[in-house]
Structures are given as C-alpha cells and as structure tokens.
PDB file of C-alpha atoms in Angstrom:
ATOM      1  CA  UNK A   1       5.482  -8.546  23.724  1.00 95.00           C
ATOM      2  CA  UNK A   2       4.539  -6.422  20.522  1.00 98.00           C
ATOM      3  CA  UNK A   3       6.775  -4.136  20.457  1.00 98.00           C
ATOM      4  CA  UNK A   4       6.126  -2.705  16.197  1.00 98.00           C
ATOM      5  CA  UNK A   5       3.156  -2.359  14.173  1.00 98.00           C
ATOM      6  CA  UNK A   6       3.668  -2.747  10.746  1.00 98.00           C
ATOM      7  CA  UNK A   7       1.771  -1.030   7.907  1.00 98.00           C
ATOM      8  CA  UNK A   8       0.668  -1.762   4.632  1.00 98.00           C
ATOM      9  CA  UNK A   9      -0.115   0.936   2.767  1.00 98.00           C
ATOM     10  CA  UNK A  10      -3.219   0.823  -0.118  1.00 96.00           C
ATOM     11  CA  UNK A  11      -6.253  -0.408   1.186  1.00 95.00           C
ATOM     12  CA  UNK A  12      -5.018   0.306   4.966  1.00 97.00           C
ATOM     13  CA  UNK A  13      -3.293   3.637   5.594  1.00 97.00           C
ATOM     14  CA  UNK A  14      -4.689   4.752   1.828  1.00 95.00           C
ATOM     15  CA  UNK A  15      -7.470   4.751  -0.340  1.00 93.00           C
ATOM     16  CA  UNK A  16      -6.635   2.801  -3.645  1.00 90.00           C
ATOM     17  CA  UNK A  17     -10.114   2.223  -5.558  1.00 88.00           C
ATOM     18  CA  UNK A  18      -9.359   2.223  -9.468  1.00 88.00           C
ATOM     19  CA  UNK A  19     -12.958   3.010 -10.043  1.00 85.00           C
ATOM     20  CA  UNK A  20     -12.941   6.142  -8.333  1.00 85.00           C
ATOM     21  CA  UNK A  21      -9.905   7.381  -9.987  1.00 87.00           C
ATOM     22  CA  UNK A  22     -11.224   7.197 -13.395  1.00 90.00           C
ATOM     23  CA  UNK A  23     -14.165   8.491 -12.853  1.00 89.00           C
ATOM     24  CA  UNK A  24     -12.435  11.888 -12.814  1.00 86.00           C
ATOM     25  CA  UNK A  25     -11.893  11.329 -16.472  1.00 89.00           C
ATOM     26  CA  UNK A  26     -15.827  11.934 -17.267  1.00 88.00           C
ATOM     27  CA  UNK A  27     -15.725   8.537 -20.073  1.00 92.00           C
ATOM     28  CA  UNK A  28     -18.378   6.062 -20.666  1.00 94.00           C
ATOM     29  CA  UNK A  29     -18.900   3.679 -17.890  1.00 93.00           C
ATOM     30  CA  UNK A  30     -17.687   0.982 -20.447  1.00 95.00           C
ATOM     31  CA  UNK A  31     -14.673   3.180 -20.817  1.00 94.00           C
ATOM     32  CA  UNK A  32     -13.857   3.594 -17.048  1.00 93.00           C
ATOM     33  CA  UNK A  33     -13.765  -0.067 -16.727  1.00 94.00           C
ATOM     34  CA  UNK A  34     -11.062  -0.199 -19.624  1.00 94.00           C
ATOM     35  CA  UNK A  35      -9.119   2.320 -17.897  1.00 94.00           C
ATOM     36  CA  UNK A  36      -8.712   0.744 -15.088  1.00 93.00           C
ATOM     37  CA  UNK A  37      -8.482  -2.804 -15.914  1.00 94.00           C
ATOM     38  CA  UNK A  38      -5.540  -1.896 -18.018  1.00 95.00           C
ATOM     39  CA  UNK A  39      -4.059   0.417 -15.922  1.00 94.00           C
ATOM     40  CA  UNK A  40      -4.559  -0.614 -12.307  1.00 93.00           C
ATOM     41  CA  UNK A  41      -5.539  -4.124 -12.650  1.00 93.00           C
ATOM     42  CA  UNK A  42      -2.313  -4.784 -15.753  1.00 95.00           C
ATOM     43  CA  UNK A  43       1.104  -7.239 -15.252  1.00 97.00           C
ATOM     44  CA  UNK A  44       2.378  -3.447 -15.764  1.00 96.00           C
ATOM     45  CA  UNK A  45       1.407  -2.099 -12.783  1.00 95.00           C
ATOM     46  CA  UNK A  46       3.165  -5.455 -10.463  1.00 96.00           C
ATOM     47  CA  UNK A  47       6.082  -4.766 -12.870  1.00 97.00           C
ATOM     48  CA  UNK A  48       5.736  -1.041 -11.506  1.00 96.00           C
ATOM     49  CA  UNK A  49       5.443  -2.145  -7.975  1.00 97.00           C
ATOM     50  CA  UNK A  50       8.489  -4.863  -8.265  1.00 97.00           C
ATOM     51  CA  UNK A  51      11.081  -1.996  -9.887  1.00 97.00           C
ATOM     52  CA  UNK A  52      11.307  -4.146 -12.704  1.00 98.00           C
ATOM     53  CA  UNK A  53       9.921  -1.663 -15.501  1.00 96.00           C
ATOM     54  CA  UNK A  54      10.008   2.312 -15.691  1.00 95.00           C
ATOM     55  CA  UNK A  55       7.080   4.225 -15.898  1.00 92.00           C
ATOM     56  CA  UNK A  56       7.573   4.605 -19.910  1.00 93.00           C
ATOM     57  CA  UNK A  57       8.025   1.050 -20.414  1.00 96.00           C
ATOM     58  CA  UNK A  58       4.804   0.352 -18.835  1.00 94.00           C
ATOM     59  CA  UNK A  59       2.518   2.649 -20.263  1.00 92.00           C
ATOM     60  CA  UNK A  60       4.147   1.269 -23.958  1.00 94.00           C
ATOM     61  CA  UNK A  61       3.344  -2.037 -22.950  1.00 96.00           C
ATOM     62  CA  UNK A  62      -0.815  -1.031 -21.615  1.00 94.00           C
ATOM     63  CA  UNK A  63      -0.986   1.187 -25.080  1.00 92.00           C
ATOM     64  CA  UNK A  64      -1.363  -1.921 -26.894  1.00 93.00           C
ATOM     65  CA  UNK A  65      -4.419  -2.678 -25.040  1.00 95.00           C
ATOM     66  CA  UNK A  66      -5.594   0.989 -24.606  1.00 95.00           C
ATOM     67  CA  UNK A  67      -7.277   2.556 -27.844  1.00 95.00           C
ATOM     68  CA  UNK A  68      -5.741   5.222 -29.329  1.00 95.00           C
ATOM     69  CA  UNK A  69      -8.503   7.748 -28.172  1.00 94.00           C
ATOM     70  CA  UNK A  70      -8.138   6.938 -24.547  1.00 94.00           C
ATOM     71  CA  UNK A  71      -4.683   6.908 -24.517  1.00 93.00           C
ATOM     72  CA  UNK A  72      -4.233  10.255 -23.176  1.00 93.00           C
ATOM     73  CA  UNK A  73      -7.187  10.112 -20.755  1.00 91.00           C
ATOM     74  CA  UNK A  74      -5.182   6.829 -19.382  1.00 90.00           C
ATOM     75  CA  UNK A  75      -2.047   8.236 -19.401  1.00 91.00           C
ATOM     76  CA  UNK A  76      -3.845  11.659 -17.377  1.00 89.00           C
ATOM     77  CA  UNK A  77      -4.905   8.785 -14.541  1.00 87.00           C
ATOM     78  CA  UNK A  78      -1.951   7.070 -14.145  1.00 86.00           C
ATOM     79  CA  UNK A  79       0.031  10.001 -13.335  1.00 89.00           C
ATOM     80  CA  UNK A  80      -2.098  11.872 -10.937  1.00 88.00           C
ATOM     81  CA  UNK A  81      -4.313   9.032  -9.592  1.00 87.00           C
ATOM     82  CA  UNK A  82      -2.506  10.159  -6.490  1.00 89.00           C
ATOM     83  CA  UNK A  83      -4.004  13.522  -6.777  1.00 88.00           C
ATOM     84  CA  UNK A  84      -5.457  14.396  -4.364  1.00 88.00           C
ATOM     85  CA  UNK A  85      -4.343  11.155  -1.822  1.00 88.00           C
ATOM     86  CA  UNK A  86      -6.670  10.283   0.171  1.00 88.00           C
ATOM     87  CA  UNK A  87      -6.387   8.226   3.766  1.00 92.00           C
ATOM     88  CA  UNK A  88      -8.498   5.807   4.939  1.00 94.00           C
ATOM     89  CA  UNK A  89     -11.004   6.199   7.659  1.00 92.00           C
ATOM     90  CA  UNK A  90      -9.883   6.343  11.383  1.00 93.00           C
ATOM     91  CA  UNK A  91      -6.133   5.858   9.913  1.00 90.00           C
ATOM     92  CA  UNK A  92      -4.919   8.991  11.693  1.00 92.00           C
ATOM     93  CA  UNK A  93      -5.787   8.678  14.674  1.00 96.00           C
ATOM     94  CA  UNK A  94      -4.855   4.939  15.235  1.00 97.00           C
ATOM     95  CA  UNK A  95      -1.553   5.912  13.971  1.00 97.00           C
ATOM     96  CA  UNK A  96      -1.250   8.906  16.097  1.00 97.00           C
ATOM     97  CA  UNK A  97      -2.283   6.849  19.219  1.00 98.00           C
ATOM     98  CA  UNK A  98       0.016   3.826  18.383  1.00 98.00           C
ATOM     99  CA  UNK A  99       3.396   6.384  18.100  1.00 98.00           C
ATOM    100  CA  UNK A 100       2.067   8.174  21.051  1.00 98.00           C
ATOM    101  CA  UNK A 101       1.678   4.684  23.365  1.00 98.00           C
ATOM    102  CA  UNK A 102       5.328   4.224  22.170  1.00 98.00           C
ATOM    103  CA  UNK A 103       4.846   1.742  19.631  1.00 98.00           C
ATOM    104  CA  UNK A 104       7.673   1.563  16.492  1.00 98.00           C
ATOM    105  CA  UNK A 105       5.745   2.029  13.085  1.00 98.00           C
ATOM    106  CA  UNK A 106       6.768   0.990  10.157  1.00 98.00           C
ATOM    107  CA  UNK A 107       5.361   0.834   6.482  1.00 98.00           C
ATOM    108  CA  UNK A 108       5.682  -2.237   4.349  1.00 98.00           C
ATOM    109  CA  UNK A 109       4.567  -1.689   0.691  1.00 98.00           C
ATOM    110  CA  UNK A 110       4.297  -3.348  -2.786  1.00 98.00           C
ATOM    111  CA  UNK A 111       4.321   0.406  -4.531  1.00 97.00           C
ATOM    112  CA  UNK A 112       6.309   1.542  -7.394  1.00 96.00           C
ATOM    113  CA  UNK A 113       9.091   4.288  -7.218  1.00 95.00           C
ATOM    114  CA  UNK A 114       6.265   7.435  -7.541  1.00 93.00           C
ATOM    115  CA  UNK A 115       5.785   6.532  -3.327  1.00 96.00           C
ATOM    116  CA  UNK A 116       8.722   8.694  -2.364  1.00 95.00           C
ATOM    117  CA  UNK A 117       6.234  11.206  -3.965  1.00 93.00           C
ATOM    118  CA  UNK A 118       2.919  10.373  -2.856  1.00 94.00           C
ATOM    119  CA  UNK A 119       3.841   9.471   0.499  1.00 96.00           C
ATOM    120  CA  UNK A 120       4.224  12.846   1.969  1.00 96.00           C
ATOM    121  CA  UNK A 121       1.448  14.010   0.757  1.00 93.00           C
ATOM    122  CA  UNK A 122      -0.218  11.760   3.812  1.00 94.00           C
ATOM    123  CA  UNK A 123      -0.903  12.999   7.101  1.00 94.00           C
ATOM    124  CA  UNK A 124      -0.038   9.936   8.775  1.00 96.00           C
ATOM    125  CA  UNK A 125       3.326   9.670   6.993  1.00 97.00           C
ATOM    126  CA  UNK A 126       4.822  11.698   9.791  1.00 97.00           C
ATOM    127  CA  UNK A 127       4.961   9.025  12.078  1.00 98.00           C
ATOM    128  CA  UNK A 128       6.754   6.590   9.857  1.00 98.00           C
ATOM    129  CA  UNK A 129      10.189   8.626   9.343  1.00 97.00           C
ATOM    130  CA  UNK A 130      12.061   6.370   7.212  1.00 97.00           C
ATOM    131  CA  UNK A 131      11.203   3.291   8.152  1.00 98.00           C
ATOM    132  CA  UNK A 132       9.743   1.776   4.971  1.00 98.00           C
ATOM    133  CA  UNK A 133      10.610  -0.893   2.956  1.00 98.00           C
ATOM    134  CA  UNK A 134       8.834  -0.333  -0.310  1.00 98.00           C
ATOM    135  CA  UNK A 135       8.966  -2.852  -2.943  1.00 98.00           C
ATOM    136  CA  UNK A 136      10.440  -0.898  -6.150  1.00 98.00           C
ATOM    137  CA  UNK A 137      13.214   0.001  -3.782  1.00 98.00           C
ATOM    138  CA  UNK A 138      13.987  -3.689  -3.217  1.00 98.00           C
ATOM    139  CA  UNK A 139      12.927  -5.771  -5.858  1.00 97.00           C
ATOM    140  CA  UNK A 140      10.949  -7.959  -3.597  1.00 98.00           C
ATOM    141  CA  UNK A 141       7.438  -7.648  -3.000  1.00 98.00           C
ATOM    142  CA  UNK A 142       5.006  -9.110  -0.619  1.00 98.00           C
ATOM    143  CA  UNK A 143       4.013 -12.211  -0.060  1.00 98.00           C
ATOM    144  CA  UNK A 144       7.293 -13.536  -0.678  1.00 98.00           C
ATOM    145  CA  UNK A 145       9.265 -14.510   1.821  1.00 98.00           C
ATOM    146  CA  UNK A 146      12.323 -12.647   1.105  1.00 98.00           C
ATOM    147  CA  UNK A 147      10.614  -9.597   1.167  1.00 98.00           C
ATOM    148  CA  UNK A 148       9.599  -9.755   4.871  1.00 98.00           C
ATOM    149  CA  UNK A 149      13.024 -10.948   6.146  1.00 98.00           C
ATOM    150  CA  UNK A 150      14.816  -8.229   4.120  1.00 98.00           C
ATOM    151  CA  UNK A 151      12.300  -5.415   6.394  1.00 98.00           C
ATOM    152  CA  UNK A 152      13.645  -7.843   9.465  1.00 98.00           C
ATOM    153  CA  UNK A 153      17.031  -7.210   8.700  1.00 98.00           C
ATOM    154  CA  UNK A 154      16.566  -3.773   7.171  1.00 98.00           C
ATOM    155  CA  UNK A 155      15.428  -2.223  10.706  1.00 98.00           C
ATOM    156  CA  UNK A 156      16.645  -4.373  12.558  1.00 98.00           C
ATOM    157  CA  UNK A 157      13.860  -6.165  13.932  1.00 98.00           C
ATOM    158  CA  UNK A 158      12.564  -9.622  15.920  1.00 98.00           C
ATOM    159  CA  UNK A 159       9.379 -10.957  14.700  1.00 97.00           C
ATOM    160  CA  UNK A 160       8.153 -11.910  17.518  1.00 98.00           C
ATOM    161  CA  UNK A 161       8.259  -8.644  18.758  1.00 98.00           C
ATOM    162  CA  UNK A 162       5.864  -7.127  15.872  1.00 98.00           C
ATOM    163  CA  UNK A 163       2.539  -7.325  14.365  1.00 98.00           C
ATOM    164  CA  UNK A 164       1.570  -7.050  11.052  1.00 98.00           C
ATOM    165  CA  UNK A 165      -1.771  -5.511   9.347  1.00 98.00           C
ATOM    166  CA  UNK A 166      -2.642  -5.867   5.699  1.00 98.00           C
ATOM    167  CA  UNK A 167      -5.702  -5.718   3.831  1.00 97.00           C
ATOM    168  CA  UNK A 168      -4.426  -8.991   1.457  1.00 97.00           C
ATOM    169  CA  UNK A 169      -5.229 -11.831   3.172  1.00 98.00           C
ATOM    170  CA  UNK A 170      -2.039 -13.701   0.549  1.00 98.00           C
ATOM    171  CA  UNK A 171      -0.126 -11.122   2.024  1.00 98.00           C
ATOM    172  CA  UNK A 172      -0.893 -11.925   5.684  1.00 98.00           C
ATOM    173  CA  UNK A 173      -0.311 -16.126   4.797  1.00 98.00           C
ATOM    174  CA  UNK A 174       2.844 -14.870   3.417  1.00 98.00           C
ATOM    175  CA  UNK A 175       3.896 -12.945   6.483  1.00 98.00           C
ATOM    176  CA  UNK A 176       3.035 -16.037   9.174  1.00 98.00           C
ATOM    177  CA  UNK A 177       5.053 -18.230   6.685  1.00 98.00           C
ATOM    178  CA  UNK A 178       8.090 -16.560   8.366  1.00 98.00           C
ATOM    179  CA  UNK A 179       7.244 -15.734  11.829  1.00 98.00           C
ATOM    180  CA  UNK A 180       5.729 -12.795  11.762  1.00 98.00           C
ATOM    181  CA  UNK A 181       2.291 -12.265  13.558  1.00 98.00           C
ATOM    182  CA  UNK A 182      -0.904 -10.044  11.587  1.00 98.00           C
ATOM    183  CA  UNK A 183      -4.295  -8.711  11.137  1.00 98.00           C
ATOM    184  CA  UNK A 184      -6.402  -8.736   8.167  1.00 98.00           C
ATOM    185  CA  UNK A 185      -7.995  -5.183   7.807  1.00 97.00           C
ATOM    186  CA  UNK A 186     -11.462  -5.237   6.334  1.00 96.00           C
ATOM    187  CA  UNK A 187     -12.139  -1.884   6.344  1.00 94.00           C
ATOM    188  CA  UNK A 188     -13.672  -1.214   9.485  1.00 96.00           C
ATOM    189  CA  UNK A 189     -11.546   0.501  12.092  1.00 95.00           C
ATOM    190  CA  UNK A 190     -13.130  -0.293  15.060  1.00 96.00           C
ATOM    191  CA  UNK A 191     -12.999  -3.783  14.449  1.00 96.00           C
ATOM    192  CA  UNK A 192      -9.040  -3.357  13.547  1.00 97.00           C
ATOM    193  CA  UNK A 193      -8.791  -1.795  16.876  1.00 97.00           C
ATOM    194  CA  UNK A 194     -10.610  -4.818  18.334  1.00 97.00           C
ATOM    195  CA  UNK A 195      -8.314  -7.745  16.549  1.00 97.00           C
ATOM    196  CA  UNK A 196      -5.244  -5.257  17.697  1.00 98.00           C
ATOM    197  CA  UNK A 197      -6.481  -5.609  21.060  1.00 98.00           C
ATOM    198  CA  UNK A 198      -7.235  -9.451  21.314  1.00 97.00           C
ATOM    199  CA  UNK A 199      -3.185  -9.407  20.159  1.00 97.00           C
ATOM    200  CA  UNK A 200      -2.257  -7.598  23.305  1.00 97.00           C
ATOM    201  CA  UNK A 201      -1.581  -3.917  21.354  1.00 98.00           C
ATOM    202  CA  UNK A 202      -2.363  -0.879  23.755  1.00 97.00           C
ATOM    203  CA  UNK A 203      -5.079   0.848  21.638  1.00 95.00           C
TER     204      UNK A 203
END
C-alpha cells in the first residue's frame, strides 16, 4: 500500500523555465539565449546542485563564457531567478489533498544550497516540514542510486510503501533501479492525478 508521495521539485511542484527568467533582463533575443545556456543549462549549475562548488566559484567559472557586458545582467538572473517563485499549475491543491487524505510528503531535489531560501517562499512548502533531501545537502543527486537509498534511510522509509513523481524521465529509471515505484509528470495535472490513481493513491 502507498503509504508516501514523493516530490521533485522544478518542473513539478515549481516553475523552472530559463527562458522566462531572462527575459526579465530586457537583452537581445540572441542574448537571452546566452544567458541562459551559460547559466542554467552550464556544468556550473550541476556543480551547484551536487554542493560541489560555491556560488562564487561558479559564476568565475560561466564568466569565461559570459561577455564582459552581460556579466552583470547574468549575474542579476542567477541570484533572483527565484524572484518571484512561482508553482506549477494544480500543485497546491494536489498537495493539500494528498496531506489531508493522510499521505506522508516528502521532497526529493537536485537544487543547490539557495533552496533553504527559495523554498519557503512556496505555498505548498508547508506540507513538507522537513522532510527533504536536497542534493547540495548530500552530495548525491538524482538518478544515482545512492541518492535515493540515502532519502530511504534518511526518513526512514520502505519503498514499497511510496511513490515517486518526477518530471525527468532518467530520474524516474533511476528511482525503479532501486525499488522505488513513480510517475512521470508531463505537465498536465489532471493526467498526474489519473497515473496517481491507476497506482492506487486516494486523489
């Protein structure tokens, strides 16, 4: 029986869209795409997300590819791309009805050490408590193996008693490599709350 719903976070519970950050900046389109290839889209940004570099290290290492007269318009987006957050659609309210069936929810992220905070800032982060294992925090990020059996042991959990959705369908192979049971999210509620169904999940 499914007992805990685990969350990713960008793409799921969040809106993460590069392109629509930078457009904020008011560049050239050509210049937009720069931005966020070598922002969002950079080794930097999974170095972010693993813990293994500091936010100054990382934006040294993008400079290189960044010129000089969009440096500061790149360094605006990549600290407030958070600003203002922005969750997906229908998020709330399947969160709200999952706690409120008496479901355990829990957030599993690849997200650099900035989530503890961005994270409040989200409506449905209420219902989460503490209960995240966030990769930065860890060193491990998804879809290897170790990360998912360090959230096992972390909360204490059986596998077989959860259910996993993620937006990354590498992340989802990653999470059946070890037991543990998921939905791809697409993007369309409803049809989450359709797949959730079909896996036996009160919704």
């Amino acid at each position: 029986m499914i007992r805990n719903i685990l969350f990713d976070m960008g793409g799921v519970l969040l809106r993460f869209e590069p392109e629509t950050f930078v457009t904020r900046l008011s560049l050239s389109a050509e210049d937009e795409t720069l931005i966020a290839r070598e922002v969002f889209r950079s080794a930097e940004w999974v170095c972010l997300d693993r813990g293994s570099m500091t936010a100054d290290e990382a934006f040294a290492s993008m400079r290189a590819r960044i010129p000089e007269r969009l440096c500061a318009a790149a360094r605006e987006i990549y600290d407030h791309w958070d600003e203002p957050i922005l969750a997906t659609e229908g998020t709330e309210e399947l969160v709200r009805e999952l706690s409120e069936n008496g479901y355990g929810l829990y957030l599993l992220s690849n997200a650099g050490v900035r989530h503890r905070e961005y994270w409040p800032k989200l409506p449905v982060s209420k219902y989460f408590g503490d209960r995240l294992m966030v990769s930065a925090f860890h060193q491990l990020m998804k879809p290897e193996a170790a990360f998912y059996e360090k959230a096992f042991e972390l909360f204490g959990l059986d596998r077989s008693e959860c259910l996993f959705i993620d937006d990354n369908p590498c992340n989802m192979e990653g999470a059946w490599r070890v037991g543990l049971d998921g939905v791809v999210y697409h993007g369309d509620p409803t049809l989450l709350r359709q797949r959730l169904r079909e896996k036996g999940v009160r919704v």
